Amino acid sequence: MQTTIKSRVRTKARPVFHWGTARRYNAFVDYSKARFGERVQKVSVDAGFTCPNRDGSKGYAGCTYCNNVSFVPPYCQPGMSIAGQVSAGVEYLSRRYNAQKFIAYFQAYSNTYAPLEHLQNLYEQALSHPQIIGLSIGTRPDCIDEEKIAYLEELARDYYITIEYGAESIYNQTLAKLNRQHTFQEWVDAVRLTAGRGIHISTHVILGLPGESTEQMLRTAEVISDYPIDYLKVHHLHVVKKTILAAQYLKEPFPLFEYRQYLHVVTAFVQRLNPDIKIQRLVGETHPRHLIGPHWGLRVPTILRHIEEELQKQDAWQGKLYHDSHWK
Ligand code: SF4
Protein backbone atom coordinates (compact mmCIF):
# COMPACT_ATOMS: atom_id res chain seq x y z
CA MET A 1 0.00 0.00 0.00
CA GLN A 2 2.74 2.34 1.04
CA THR A 3 4.58 1.64 -2.25
CA THR A 4 1.48 2.45 -4.30
CA ILE A 5 1.04 5.78 -2.59
CA LYS A 6 4.69 6.65 -3.09
CA SER A 7 4.53 5.81 -6.76
CA ARG A 8 1.66 8.26 -7.21
CA VAL A 9 3.41 11.19 -5.57
CA ARG A 10 5.61 13.24 -7.86
CA THR A 11 8.89 14.21 -6.30
CA LYS A 12 9.04 17.90 -5.46
CA ALA A 13 12.78 18.13 -5.80
CA ARG A 14 13.66 21.02 -8.06
CA PRO A 15 14.30 19.65 -11.56
CA VAL A 16 17.24 20.73 -13.62
CA PHE A 17 15.74 22.10 -16.80
CA HIS A 18 17.80 19.91 -19.09
CA TRP A 19 19.41 22.70 -21.07
CA GLY A 20 22.39 23.43 -18.87
CA THR A 21 21.17 26.68 -17.30
CA ALA A 22 20.32 27.59 -13.73
CA ARG A 23 16.92 28.94 -14.75
CA ARG A 24 13.94 27.94 -12.63
CA TYR A 25 11.63 27.48 -15.58
CA ASN A 26 11.79 25.55 -18.80
CA ALA A 27 12.74 28.36 -21.16
CA PHE A 28 12.23 27.87 -24.87
CA VAL A 29 15.33 29.91 -25.61
CA ASP A 30 17.52 27.40 -23.74
CA TYR A 31 15.77 24.43 -25.34
CA SER A 32 16.17 25.95 -28.80
CA LYS A 33 19.91 26.57 -28.31
CA ALA A 34 20.37 22.99 -27.08
CA ARG A 35 18.30 21.55 -29.92
CA PHE A 36 19.86 23.51 -32.78
CA GLY A 37 23.30 24.12 -31.28
CA GLU A 38 23.08 27.85 -32.03
CA ARG A 39 20.78 30.82 -31.91
CA VAL A 40 17.73 30.48 -34.17
CA GLN A 41 16.02 33.75 -34.93
CA LYS A 42 12.41 34.26 -35.92
CA VAL A 43 11.80 36.41 -38.97
CA SER A 44 8.29 37.86 -39.09
CA VAL A 45 6.38 38.01 -42.34
CA ASP A 46 3.02 39.58 -43.07
CA ALA A 47 1.19 37.48 -45.63
CA GLY A 48 -1.81 39.78 -45.86
CA PHE A 49 -4.22 37.51 -44.03
CA THR A 50 -7.32 38.69 -42.28
CA CYS A 51 -9.32 36.70 -39.75
CA PRO A 52 -12.92 35.46 -39.45
CA ASN A 53 -13.46 37.90 -36.64
CA ARG A 54 -12.57 40.78 -38.96
CA ASP A 55 -13.93 39.90 -42.37
CA GLY A 56 -17.52 39.31 -41.25
CA SER A 57 -17.66 35.51 -41.31
CA LYS A 58 -17.82 35.63 -37.54
CA GLY A 59 -17.69 39.36 -36.89
CA TYR A 60 -16.25 42.66 -38.09
CA ALA A 61 -15.05 44.27 -34.88
CA GLY A 62 -12.36 41.74 -33.94
CA CYS A 63 -11.24 40.81 -30.46
CA THR A 64 -11.55 43.78 -28.13
CA TYR A 65 -7.78 44.00 -27.54
CA CYS A 66 -6.70 43.47 -31.16
CA ASN A 67 -4.43 45.95 -32.86
CA ASN A 68 -2.08 44.02 -35.12
CA VAL A 69 -0.23 47.20 -36.13
CA SER A 70 1.32 47.31 -32.68
CA PHE A 71 3.41 44.20 -33.32
CA VAL A 72 4.57 44.49 -36.95
CA PRO A 73 8.37 44.74 -36.81
CA PRO A 74 10.15 47.56 -38.70
CA TYR A 75 11.77 45.35 -41.39
CA CYS A 76 8.44 43.72 -42.30
CA GLN A 77 6.91 45.22 -45.45
CA PRO A 78 3.50 43.68 -46.09
CA GLY A 79 3.47 44.83 -49.75
CA MET A 80 6.41 42.57 -50.68
CA SER A 81 6.18 38.89 -51.65
CA ILE A 82 6.83 36.38 -48.86
CA ALA A 83 10.13 35.43 -50.48
CA GLY A 84 11.11 39.12 -50.54
CA GLN A 85 10.08 39.70 -46.93
CA VAL A 86 12.03 36.64 -45.80
CA SER A 87 15.19 37.76 -47.63
CA ALA A 88 14.94 41.31 -46.23
CA GLY A 89 14.26 40.00 -42.71
CA VAL A 90 17.08 37.45 -42.79
CA GLU A 91 19.52 40.08 -43.99
CA TYR A 92 18.47 42.58 -41.31
CA LEU A 93 18.49 40.03 -38.47
CA SER A 94 21.76 38.38 -39.53
CA ARG A 95 23.48 41.74 -39.21
CA ARG A 96 21.77 42.55 -35.94
CA TYR A 97 22.09 39.20 -34.13
CA ASN A 98 24.72 37.37 -36.12
CA ALA A 99 22.26 34.47 -36.56
CA GLN A 100 22.57 31.87 -39.32
CA LYS A 101 19.34 29.92 -38.96
CA PHE A 102 15.83 31.34 -39.09
CA ILE A 103 12.21 30.39 -38.66
CA ALA A 104 9.66 32.25 -40.76
CA TYR A 105 7.05 33.61 -38.39
CA PHE A 106 3.60 34.08 -39.89
CA GLN A 107 2.41 36.33 -37.13
CA ALA A 108 -0.19 38.96 -38.03
CA TYR A 109 -3.87 37.96 -38.03
CA SER A 110 -4.88 34.31 -38.69
CA ASN A 111 -2.27 32.61 -40.83
CA THR A 112 -4.18 29.46 -41.76
CA TYR A 113 -7.28 31.37 -42.81
CA ALA A 114 -7.16 30.73 -46.58
CA PRO A 115 -7.58 27.82 -48.99
CA LEU A 116 -4.87 25.19 -48.71
CA GLU A 117 -3.39 25.96 -52.12
CA HIS A 118 -2.79 29.58 -51.15
CA LEU A 119 -1.20 28.54 -47.86
CA GLN A 120 1.09 26.09 -49.65
CA ASN A 121 2.30 28.84 -51.96
CA LEU A 122 3.09 31.21 -49.07
CA TYR A 123 4.69 28.66 -46.74
CA GLU A 124 6.79 27.15 -49.51
CA GLN A 125 8.06 30.57 -50.60
CA ALA A 126 9.36 31.04 -47.07
CA LEU A 127 10.86 27.55 -46.88
CA SER A 128 12.71 28.04 -50.16
CA HIS A 129 15.18 30.43 -48.48
CA PRO A 130 18.29 28.38 -47.64
CA GLN A 131 18.55 29.77 -44.09
CA ILE A 132 14.93 29.03 -43.17
CA ILE A 133 14.67 25.81 -41.17
CA GLY A 134 10.98 25.95 -40.35
CA LEU A 135 7.76 27.86 -39.86
CA SER A 136 5.91 29.24 -36.91
CA ILE A 137 2.28 29.86 -37.79
CA GLY A 138 0.01 31.92 -35.55
CA THR A 139 -3.68 31.28 -35.95
CA ARG A 140 -7.08 30.90 -34.32
CA PRO A 141 -8.24 27.46 -33.21
CA ASP A 142 -11.28 27.72 -35.51
CA CYS A 143 -9.11 28.26 -38.62
CA ILE A 144 -7.69 24.76 -38.95
CA ASP A 145 -8.94 21.50 -40.39
CA GLU A 146 -7.74 17.99 -41.17
CA GLU A 147 -6.60 18.88 -44.70
CA LYS A 148 -4.35 21.71 -43.47
CA ILE A 149 -2.99 19.66 -40.59
CA ALA A 150 -2.20 16.77 -42.95
CA TYR A 151 -0.20 19.18 -45.14
CA LEU A 152 1.67 20.62 -42.14
CA GLU A 153 2.35 17.08 -40.92
CA GLU A 154 4.00 16.38 -44.25
CA LEU A 155 6.12 19.57 -44.01
CA ALA A 156 7.08 18.64 -40.45
CA ARG A 157 8.95 15.58 -41.75
CA ASP A 158 11.58 17.92 -43.22
CA TYR A 159 11.13 21.19 -41.36
CA TYR A 160 10.60 22.46 -37.85
CA ILE A 161 6.91 23.39 -37.88
CA THR A 162 5.08 25.09 -35.03
CA ILE A 163 1.46 26.11 -34.97
CA GLU A 164 0.42 28.69 -32.41
CA TYR A 165 -3.19 28.59 -31.27
CA GLY A 166 -4.42 31.60 -29.34
CA ALA A 167 -6.37 30.36 -26.32
CA GLU A 168 -6.19 33.63 -24.33
CA SER A 169 -8.55 32.29 -21.65
CA ILE A 170 -10.05 28.93 -20.70
CA TYR A 171 -13.31 30.62 -19.65
CA ASN A 172 -16.03 31.01 -22.25
CA GLN A 173 -17.46 33.95 -20.35
CA THR A 174 -14.16 35.81 -20.72
CA LEU A 175 -13.83 34.81 -24.38
CA ALA A 176 -17.30 36.22 -25.00
CA LYS A 177 -16.38 39.49 -23.25
CA LEU A 178 -13.29 39.73 -25.45
CA ASN A 179 -15.44 39.06 -28.51
CA ARG A 180 -13.12 36.18 -29.49
CA GLN A 181 -15.98 34.43 -31.31
CA HIS A 182 -14.75 30.97 -30.40
CA THR A 183 -15.00 28.79 -27.34
CA PHE A 184 -12.38 27.04 -25.25
CA GLN A 185 -13.68 23.73 -26.62
CA GLU A 186 -12.60 24.84 -30.11
CA TRP A 187 -9.06 25.31 -28.77
CA VAL A 188 -9.23 21.81 -27.25
CA ASP A 189 -10.41 20.38 -30.59
CA ALA A 190 -7.62 22.12 -32.53
CA VAL A 191 -4.95 20.88 -30.10
CA ARG A 192 -6.30 17.32 -30.30
CA LEU A 193 -6.39 17.44 -34.10
CA THR A 194 -2.74 18.59 -34.21
CA ALA A 195 -1.18 16.47 -31.46
CA GLY A 196 0.98 13.46 -32.29
CA ARG A 197 1.66 14.50 -35.90
CA GLY A 198 5.15 15.92 -35.61
CA ILE A 199 3.90 19.51 -35.48
CA HIS A 200 4.91 21.52 -32.42
CA ILE A 201 1.99 23.13 -30.63
CA SER A 202 2.31 26.50 -28.99
CA THR A 203 -0.41 28.40 -27.23
CA HIS A 204 -1.01 31.86 -25.94
CA VAL A 205 -2.66 32.95 -22.70
CA ILE A 206 -3.33 36.42 -21.31
CA LEU A 207 -3.30 37.07 -17.56
CA GLY A 208 -5.31 39.91 -16.04
CA LEU A 209 -8.30 39.77 -18.35
CA PRO A 210 -11.27 41.78 -17.08
CA GLY A 211 -13.40 39.78 -14.66
CA GLU A 212 -10.91 36.95 -14.02
CA SER A 213 -9.84 36.36 -10.43
CA THR A 214 -6.32 35.28 -9.43
CA GLU A 215 -7.68 31.80 -8.67
CA GLN A 216 -9.13 31.57 -12.18
CA MET A 217 -5.82 32.61 -13.73
CA LEU A 218 -3.94 30.00 -11.72
CA ARG A 219 -6.48 27.34 -12.64
CA THR A 220 -5.68 28.17 -16.27
CA ALA A 221 -2.12 26.88 -15.76
CA GLU A 222 -3.49 23.60 -14.40
CA VAL A 223 -6.04 23.14 -17.17
CA ILE A 224 -3.76 23.83 -20.14
CA SER A 225 -1.10 21.60 -18.56
CA ASP A 226 -3.47 18.69 -19.19
CA TYR A 227 -3.22 19.12 -22.97
CA PRO A 228 -0.35 18.08 -25.23
CA ILE A 229 1.11 21.51 -25.86
CA ASP A 230 4.85 21.99 -26.34
CA TYR A 231 5.27 25.72 -25.89
CA LEU A 232 3.50 28.52 -24.08
CA LYS A 233 3.39 32.29 -24.32
CA VAL A 234 1.98 34.11 -21.31
CA HIS A 235 1.71 37.82 -20.84
CA HIS A 236 -0.23 40.41 -18.91
CA LEU A 237 -3.09 42.32 -20.46
CA HIS A 238 -2.04 45.45 -22.33
CA VAL A 239 -4.59 48.07 -23.16
CA VAL A 240 -3.52 49.22 -26.59
CA LYS A 241 -4.67 52.46 -28.23
CA LYS A 242 -7.24 52.29 -31.03
CA THR A 243 -8.84 49.11 -29.72
CA ILE A 244 -12.33 48.42 -28.39
CA LEU A 245 -10.72 47.49 -25.08
CA ALA A 246 -9.13 50.94 -24.91
CA ALA A 247 -12.52 52.58 -25.43
CA GLN A 248 -14.04 50.36 -22.73
CA TYR A 249 -11.17 51.13 -20.36
CA LEU A 250 -11.33 54.87 -20.91
CA LYS A 251 -15.08 54.88 -20.38
CA GLU A 252 -15.01 52.64 -17.34
CA PRO A 253 -11.50 51.81 -16.10
CA PHE A 254 -10.92 48.27 -14.82
CA PRO A 255 -7.97 47.08 -12.76
CA LEU A 256 -4.71 46.45 -14.62
CA PHE A 257 -1.79 44.61 -13.08
CA GLU A 258 0.54 46.56 -10.87
CA TYR A 259 4.08 45.38 -11.38
CA ARG A 260 4.64 43.52 -8.08
CA GLN A 261 1.21 41.96 -8.37
CA TYR A 262 2.08 40.55 -11.81
CA LEU A 263 5.35 39.11 -10.50
CA HIS A 264 3.38 37.38 -7.76
CA VAL A 265 0.73 35.95 -10.12
CA VAL A 266 3.05 34.90 -12.93
CA THR A 267 5.39 33.05 -10.55
CA ALA A 268 2.40 31.28 -8.97
CA PHE A 269 1.19 30.43 -12.50
CA VAL A 270 4.57 28.96 -13.48
CA GLN A 271 4.59 26.73 -10.41
CA ARG A 272 1.31 25.12 -11.51
CA LEU A 273 2.49 24.52 -15.04
CA ASN A 274 3.57 21.17 -16.45
CA PRO A 275 7.40 21.33 -16.31
CA ASP A 276 7.64 19.79 -19.79
CA ILE A 277 6.06 22.85 -21.42
CA LYS A 278 8.73 25.17 -22.76
CA ILE A 279 7.97 28.79 -21.99
CA GLN A 280 8.37 31.15 -24.92
CA ARG A 281 7.20 34.27 -23.15
CA LEU A 282 6.40 35.36 -19.60
CA VAL A 283 5.80 39.02 -20.30
CA GLY A 284 4.75 41.07 -23.27
CA GLU A 285 5.81 44.45 -24.52
CA THR A 286 3.90 47.09 -26.44
CA HIS A 287 5.63 50.22 -27.64
CA PRO A 288 4.73 53.04 -25.19
CA ARG A 289 3.39 55.12 -28.08
CA HIS A 290 0.67 52.47 -28.62
CA LEU A 291 0.04 51.68 -24.95
CA ILE A 292 -2.61 53.05 -22.62
CA GLY A 293 -1.56 50.83 -19.72
CA PRO A 294 -0.15 49.42 -17.60
CA HIS A 295 3.06 51.45 -17.79
CA TRP A 296 5.77 49.79 -15.73
CA GLY A 297 8.70 51.59 -17.34
CA LEU A 298 10.71 48.35 -17.56
CA ARG A 299 11.97 46.36 -20.52
CA VAL A 300 11.50 42.61 -20.94
CA PRO A 301 15.02 41.49 -19.85
CA THR A 302 14.65 43.34 -16.53
CA ILE A 303 11.20 41.89 -15.91
CA LEU A 304 12.45 38.37 -16.68
CA ARG A 305 15.31 38.89 -14.23
CA HIS A 306 12.81 39.98 -11.57
CA ILE A 307 10.67 36.89 -12.26
CA GLU A 308 13.76 34.70 -11.80
CA GLU A 309 14.62 36.51 -8.56
CA GLU A 310 11.06 36.11 -7.31
CA LEU A 311 11.14 32.35 -8.02
CA GLN A 312 14.46 32.12 -6.23
CA LYS A 313 13.18 34.10 -3.24
CA GLN A 314 10.22 31.72 -2.91
CA ASP A 315 12.41 28.67 -3.63
CA ALA A 316 9.93 27.91 -6.41
CA TRP A 317 10.18 26.56 -9.95
CA GLN A 318 8.02 25.55 -12.89
CA GLY A 319 5.97 22.53 -11.93
CA LYS A 320 6.54 22.73 -8.18
CA LEU A 321 2.76 22.64 -7.63
CA TYR A 322 1.90 20.65 -10.74
CA HIS A 323 0.01 17.35 -10.64
CA ASP A 324 -0.72 15.70 -13.94
CA SER A 325 -4.23 14.56 -14.67
CA HIS A 326 -3.36 10.86 -14.51
CA TRP A 327 -2.87 11.27 -10.81
CA LYS A 328 -6.08 13.13 -10.06
S1 SF4 B 1 -8.34 36.58 -33.81
FE1 SF4 B 1 -6.40 37.66 -33.78
S2 SF4 B 1 -6.36 38.90 -35.64
FE2 SF4 B 1 -8.48 38.23 -35.35
S3 SF4 B 1 -9.44 39.93 -34.27
FE3 SF4 B 1 -8.72 38.46 -32.73
S4 SF4 B 1 -6.66 39.14 -32.12
FE4 SF4 B 1 -7.23 40.19 -34.06
Coordinates of C-alpha atoms and ligand atoms in Angstrom, one line a residue:
M1 CA 0.0 0.0 0.0
Q2 CA 2.7 2.3 1.0
T3 CA 4.6 1.6 -2.3
T4 CA 1.5 2.4 -4.3
I5 CA 1.0 5.8 -2.6
K6 CA 4.7 6.7 -3.1
S7 CA 4.5 5.8 -6.8
R8 CA 1.7 8.3 -7.2
V9 CA 3.4 11.2 -5.6
R10 CA 5.6 13.2 -7.9
T11 CA 8.9 14.2 -6.3
K12 CA 9.0 17.9 -5.5
A13 CA 12.8 18.1 -5.8
R14 CA 13.7 21.0 -8.1
P15 CA 14.3 19.6 -11.6
V16 CA 17.2 20.7 -13.6
F17 CA 15.7 22.1 -16.8
H18 CA 17.8 19.9 -19.1
W19 CA 19.4 22.7 -21.1
G20 CA 22.4 23.4 -18.9
T21 CA 21.2 26.7 -17.3
A22 CA 20.3 27.6 -13.7
R23 CA 16.9 28.9 -14.7
R24 CA 13.9 27.9 -12.6
Y25 CA 11.6 27.5 -15.6
N26 CA 11.8 25.6 -18.8
A27 CA 12.7 28.4 -21.2
F28 CA 12.2 27.9 -24.9
V29 CA 15.3 29.9 -25.6
D30 CA 17.5 27.4 -23.7
Y31 CA 15.8 24.4 -25.3
S32 CA 16.2 26.0 -28.8
K33 CA 19.9 26.6 -28.3
A34 CA 20.4 23.0 -27.1
R35 CA 18.3 21.6 -29.9
F36 CA 19.9 23.5 -32.8
G37 CA 23.3 24.1 -31.3
E38 CA 23.1 27.8 -32.0
R39 CA 20.8 30.8 -31.9
V40 CA 17.7 30.5 -34.2
Q41 CA 16.0 33.7 -34.9
K42 CA 12.4 34.3 -35.9
V43 CA 11.8 36.4 -39.0
S44 CA 8.3 37.9 -39.1
V45 CA 6.4 38.0 -42.3
D46 CA 3.0 39.6 -43.1
A47 CA 1.2 37.5 -45.6
G48 CA -1.8 39.8 -45.9
F49 CA -4.2 37.5 -44.0
T50 CA -7.3 38.7 -42.3
C51 CA -9.3 36.7 -39.8
P52 CA -12.9 35.5 -39.5
N53 CA -13.5 37.9 -36.6
R54 CA -12.6 40.8 -39.0
D55 CA -13.9 39.9 -42.4
G56 CA -17.5 39.3 -41.2
S57 CA -17.7 35.5 -41.3
K58 CA -17.8 35.6 -37.5
G59 CA -17.7 39.4 -36.9
Y60 CA -16.3 42.7 -38.1
A61 CA -15.1 44.3 -34.9
G62 CA -12.4 41.7 -33.9
C63 CA -11.2 40.8 -30.5
T64 CA -11.5 43.8 -28.1
Y65 CA -7.8 44.0 -27.5
C66 CA -6.7 43.5 -31.2
N67 CA -4.4 46.0 -32.9
N68 CA -2.1 44.0 -35.1
V69 CA -0.2 47.2 -36.1
S70 CA 1.3 47.3 -32.7
F71 CA 3.4 44.2 -33.3
V72 CA 4.6 44.5 -36.9
P73 CA 8.4 44.7 -36.8
P74 CA 10.1 47.6 -38.7
Y75 CA 11.8 45.3 -41.4
C76 CA 8.4 43.7 -42.3
Q77 CA 6.9 45.2 -45.5
P78 CA 3.5 43.7 -46.1
G79 CA 3.5 44.8 -49.7
M80 CA 6.4 42.6 -50.7
S81 CA 6.2 38.9 -51.6
I82 CA 6.8 36.4 -48.9
A83 CA 10.1 35.4 -50.5
G84 CA 11.1 39.1 -50.5
Q85 CA 10.1 39.7 -46.9
V86 CA 12.0 36.6 -45.8
S87 CA 15.2 37.8 -47.6
A88 CA 14.9 41.3 -46.2
G89 CA 14.3 40.0 -42.7
V90 CA 17.1 37.4 -42.8
E91 CA 19.5 40.1 -44.0
Y92 CA 18.5 42.6 -41.3
L93 CA 18.5 40.0 -38.5
S94 CA 21.8 38.4 -39.5
R95 CA 23.5 41.7 -39.2
R96 CA 21.8 42.6 -35.9
Y97 CA 22.1 39.2 -34.1
N98 CA 24.7 37.4 -36.1
A99 CA 22.3 34.5 -36.6
Q100 CA 22.6 31.9 -39.3
K101 CA 19.3 29.9 -39.0
F102 CA 15.8 31.3 -39.1
I103 CA 12.2 30.4 -38.7
A104 CA 9.7 32.3 -40.8
Y105 CA 7.1 33.6 -38.4
F106 CA 3.6 34.1 -39.9
Q107 CA 2.4 36.3 -37.1
A108 CA -0.2 39.0 -38.0
Y109 CA -3.9 38.0 -38.0
S110 CA -4.9 34.3 -38.7
N111 CA -2.3 32.6 -40.8
T112 CA -4.2 29.5 -41.8
Y113 CA -7.3 31.4 -42.8
A114 CA -7.2 30.7 -46.6
P115 CA -7.6 27.8 -49.0
L116 CA -4.9 25.2 -48.7
E117 CA -3.4 26.0 -52.1
H118 CA -2.8 29.6 -51.1
L119 CA -1.2 28.5 -47.9
Q120 CA 1.1 26.1 -49.7
N121 CA 2.3 28.8 -52.0
L122 CA 3.1 31.2 -49.1
Y123 CA 4.7 28.7 -46.7
E124 CA 6.8 27.2 -49.5
Q125 CA 8.1 30.6 -50.6
A126 CA 9.4 31.0 -47.1
L127 CA 10.9 27.6 -46.9
S128 CA 12.7 28.0 -50.2
H129 CA 15.2 30.4 -48.5
P130 CA 18.3 28.4 -47.6
Q131 CA 18.5 29.8 -44.1
I132 CA 14.9 29.0 -43.2
I133 CA 14.7 25.8 -41.2
G134 CA 11.0 26.0 -40.3
L135 CA 7.8 27.9 -39.9
S136 CA 5.9 29.2 -36.9
I137 CA 2.3 29.9 -37.8
G138 CA 0.0 31.9 -35.6
T139 CA -3.7 31.3 -36.0
R140 CA -7.1 30.9 -34.3
P141 CA -8.2 27.5 -33.2
D142 CA -11.3 27.7 -35.5
C143 CA -9.1 28.3 -38.6
I144 CA -7.7 24.8 -38.9
D145 CA -8.9 21.5 -40.4
E146 CA -7.7 18.0 -41.2
E147 CA -6.6 18.9 -44.7
K148 CA -4.3 21.7 -43.5
I149 CA -3.0 19.7 -40.6
A150 CA -2.2 16.8 -42.9
Y151 CA -0.2 19.2 -45.1
L152 CA 1.7 20.6 -42.1
E153 CA 2.3 17.1 -40.9
E154 CA 4.0 16.4 -44.3
L155 CA 6.1 19.6 -44.0
A156 CA 7.1 18.6 -40.4
R157 CA 9.0 15.6 -41.7
D158 CA 11.6 17.9 -43.2
Y159 CA 11.1 21.2 -41.4
Y160 CA 10.6 22.5 -37.8
I161 CA 6.9 23.4 -37.9
T162 CA 5.1 25.1 -35.0
I163 CA 1.5 26.1 -35.0
E164 CA 0.4 28.7 -32.4
Y165 CA -3.2 28.6 -31.3
G166 CA -4.4 31.6 -29.3
A167 CA -6.4 30.4 -26.3
E168 CA -6.2 33.6 -24.3
S169 CA -8.6 32.3 -21.7
I170 CA -10.0 28.9 -20.7
Y171 CA -13.3 30.6 -19.7
N172 CA -16.0 31.0 -22.3
Q173 CA -17.5 34.0 -20.4
T174 CA -14.2 35.8 -20.7
L175 CA -13.8 34.8 -24.4
A176 CA -17.3 36.2 -25.0
K177 CA -16.4 39.5 -23.3
L178 CA -13.3 39.7 -25.4
N179 CA -15.4 39.1 -28.5
R180 CA -13.1 36.2 -29.5
Q181 CA -16.0 34.4 -31.3
H182 CA -14.7 31.0 -30.4
T183 CA -15.0 28.8 -27.3
F184 CA -12.4 27.0 -25.2
Q185 CA -13.7 23.7 -26.6
E186 CA -12.6 24.8 -30.1
W187 CA -9.1 25.3 -28.8
V188 CA -9.2 21.8 -27.3
D189 CA -10.4 20.4 -30.6
A190 CA -7.6 22.1 -32.5
V191 CA -4.9 20.9 -30.1
R192 CA -6.3 17.3 -30.3
L193 CA -6.4 17.4 -34.1
T194 CA -2.7 18.6 -34.2
A195 CA -1.2 16.5 -31.5
G196 CA 1.0 13.5 -32.3
R197 CA 1.7 14.5 -35.9
G198 CA 5.2 15.9 -35.6
I199 CA 3.9 19.5 -35.5
H200 CA 4.9 21.5 -32.4
I201 CA 2.0 23.1 -30.6
S202 CA 2.3 26.5 -29.0
T203 CA -0.4 28.4 -27.2
H204 CA -1.0 31.9 -25.9
V205 CA -2.7 33.0 -22.7
I206 CA -3.3 36.4 -21.3
L207 CA -3.3 37.1 -17.6
G208 CA -5.3 39.9 -16.0
L209 CA -8.3 39.8 -18.4
P210 CA -11.3 41.8 -17.1
G211 CA -13.4 39.8 -14.7
E212 CA -10.9 36.9 -14.0
S213 CA -9.8 36.4 -10.4
T214 CA -6.3 35.3 -9.4
E215 CA -7.7 31.8 -8.7
Q216 CA -9.1 31.6 -12.2
M217 CA -5.8 32.6 -13.7
L218 CA -3.9 30.0 -11.7
R219 CA -6.5 27.3 -12.6
T220 CA -5.7 28.2 -16.3
A221 CA -2.1 26.9 -15.8
E222 CA -3.5 23.6 -14.4
V223 CA -6.0 23.1 -17.2
I224 CA -3.8 23.8 -20.1
S225 CA -1.1 21.6 -18.6
D226 CA -3.5 18.7 -19.2
Y227 CA -3.2 19.1 -23.0
P228 CA -0.4 18.1 -25.2
I229 CA 1.1 21.5 -25.9
D230 CA 4.8 22.0 -26.3
Y231 CA 5.3 25.7 -25.9
L232 CA 3.5 28.5 -24.1
K233 CA 3.4 32.3 -24.3
V234 CA 2.0 34.1 -21.3
H235 CA 1.7 37.8 -20.8
H236 CA -0.2 40.4 -18.9
L237 CA -3.1 42.3 -20.5
H238 CA -2.0 45.4 -22.3
V239 CA -4.6 48.1 -23.2
V240 CA -3.5 49.2 -26.6
K241 CA -4.7 52.5 -28.2
K242 CA -7.2 52.3 -31.0
T243 CA -8.8 49.1 -29.7
I244 CA -12.3 48.4 -28.4
L245 CA -10.7 47.5 -25.1
A246 CA -9.1 50.9 -24.9
A247 CA -12.5 52.6 -25.4
Q248 CA -14.0 50.4 -22.7
Y249 CA -11.2 51.1 -20.4
L250 CA -11.3 54.9 -20.9
K251 CA -15.1 54.9 -20.4
E252 CA -15.0 52.6 -17.3
P253 CA -11.5 51.8 -16.1
F254 CA -10.9 48.3 -14.8
P255 CA -8.0 47.1 -12.8
L256 CA -4.7 46.5 -14.6
F257 CA -1.8 44.6 -13.1
E258 CA 0.5 46.6 -10.9
Y259 CA 4.1 45.4 -11.4
R260 CA 4.6 43.5 -8.1
Q261 CA 1.2 42.0 -8.4
Y262 CA 2.1 40.6 -11.8
L263 CA 5.3 39.1 -10.5
H264 CA 3.4 37.4 -7.8
V265 CA 0.7 35.9 -10.1
V266 CA 3.1 34.9 -12.9
T267 CA 5.4 33.1 -10.5
A268 CA 2.4 31.3 -9.0
F269 CA 1.2 30.4 -12.5
V270 CA 4.6 29.0 -13.5
Q271 CA 4.6 26.7 -10.4
R272 CA 1.3 25.1 -11.5
L273 CA 2.5 24.5 -15.0
N274 CA 3.6 21.2 -16.4
P275 CA 7.4 21.3 -16.3
D276 CA 7.6 19.8 -19.8
I277 CA 6.1 22.9 -21.4
K278 CA 8.7 25.2 -22.8
I279 CA 8.0 28.8 -22.0
Q280 CA 8.4 31.2 -24.9
R281 CA 7.2 34.3 -23.2
L282 CA 6.4 35.4 -19.6
V283 CA 5.8 39.0 -20.3
G284 CA 4.8 41.1 -23.3
E285 CA 5.8 44.4 -24.5
T286 CA 3.9 47.1 -26.4
H287 CA 5.6 50.2 -27.6
P288 CA 4.7 53.0 -25.2
R289 CA 3.4 55.1 -28.1
H290 CA 0.7 52.5 -28.6
L291 CA 0.0 51.7 -25.0
I292 CA -2.6 53.0 -22.6
G293 CA -1.6 50.8 -19.7
P294 CA -0.1 49.4 -17.6
H295 CA 3.1 51.4 -17.8
W296 CA 5.8 49.8 -15.7
G297 CA 8.7 51.6 -17.3
L298 CA 10.7 48.4 -17.6
R299 CA 12.0 46.4 -20.5
V300 CA 11.5 42.6 -20.9
P301 CA 15.0 41.5 -19.8
T302 CA 14.7 43.3 -16.5
I303 CA 11.2 41.9 -15.9
L304 CA 12.5 38.4 -16.7
R305 CA 15.3 38.9 -14.2
H306 CA 12.8 40.0 -11.6
I307 CA 10.7 36.9 -12.3
E308 CA 13.8 34.7 -11.8
E309 CA 14.6 36.5 -8.6
E310 CA 11.1 36.1 -7.3
L311 CA 11.1 32.4 -8.0
Q312 CA 14.5 32.1 -6.2
K313 CA 13.2 34.1 -3.2
Q314 CA 10.2 31.7 -2.9
D315 CA 12.4 28.7 -3.6
A316 CA 9.9 27.9 -6.4
W317 CA 10.2 26.6 -10.0
Q318 CA 8.0 25.6 -12.9
G319 CA 6.0 22.5 -11.9
K320 CA 6.5 22.7 -8.2
L321 CA 2.8 22.6 -7.6
Y322 CA 1.9 20.6 -10.7
H323 CA 0.0 17.4 -10.6
D324 CA -0.7 15.7 -13.9
S325 CA -4.2 14.6 -14.7
H326 CA -3.4 10.9 -14.5
W327 CA -2.9 11.3 -10.8
K328 CA -6.1 13.1 -10.1
Ligands
SF4_1 S1 -8.3 36.6 -33.8 FE1 -6.4 37.7 -33.8 S2 -6.4 38.9 -35.6 FE2 -8.5 38.2 -35.3 S3 -9.4 39.9 -34.3 FE3 -8.7 38.5 -32.7 S4 -6.7 39.1 -32.1 FE4 -7.2 40.2 -34.1

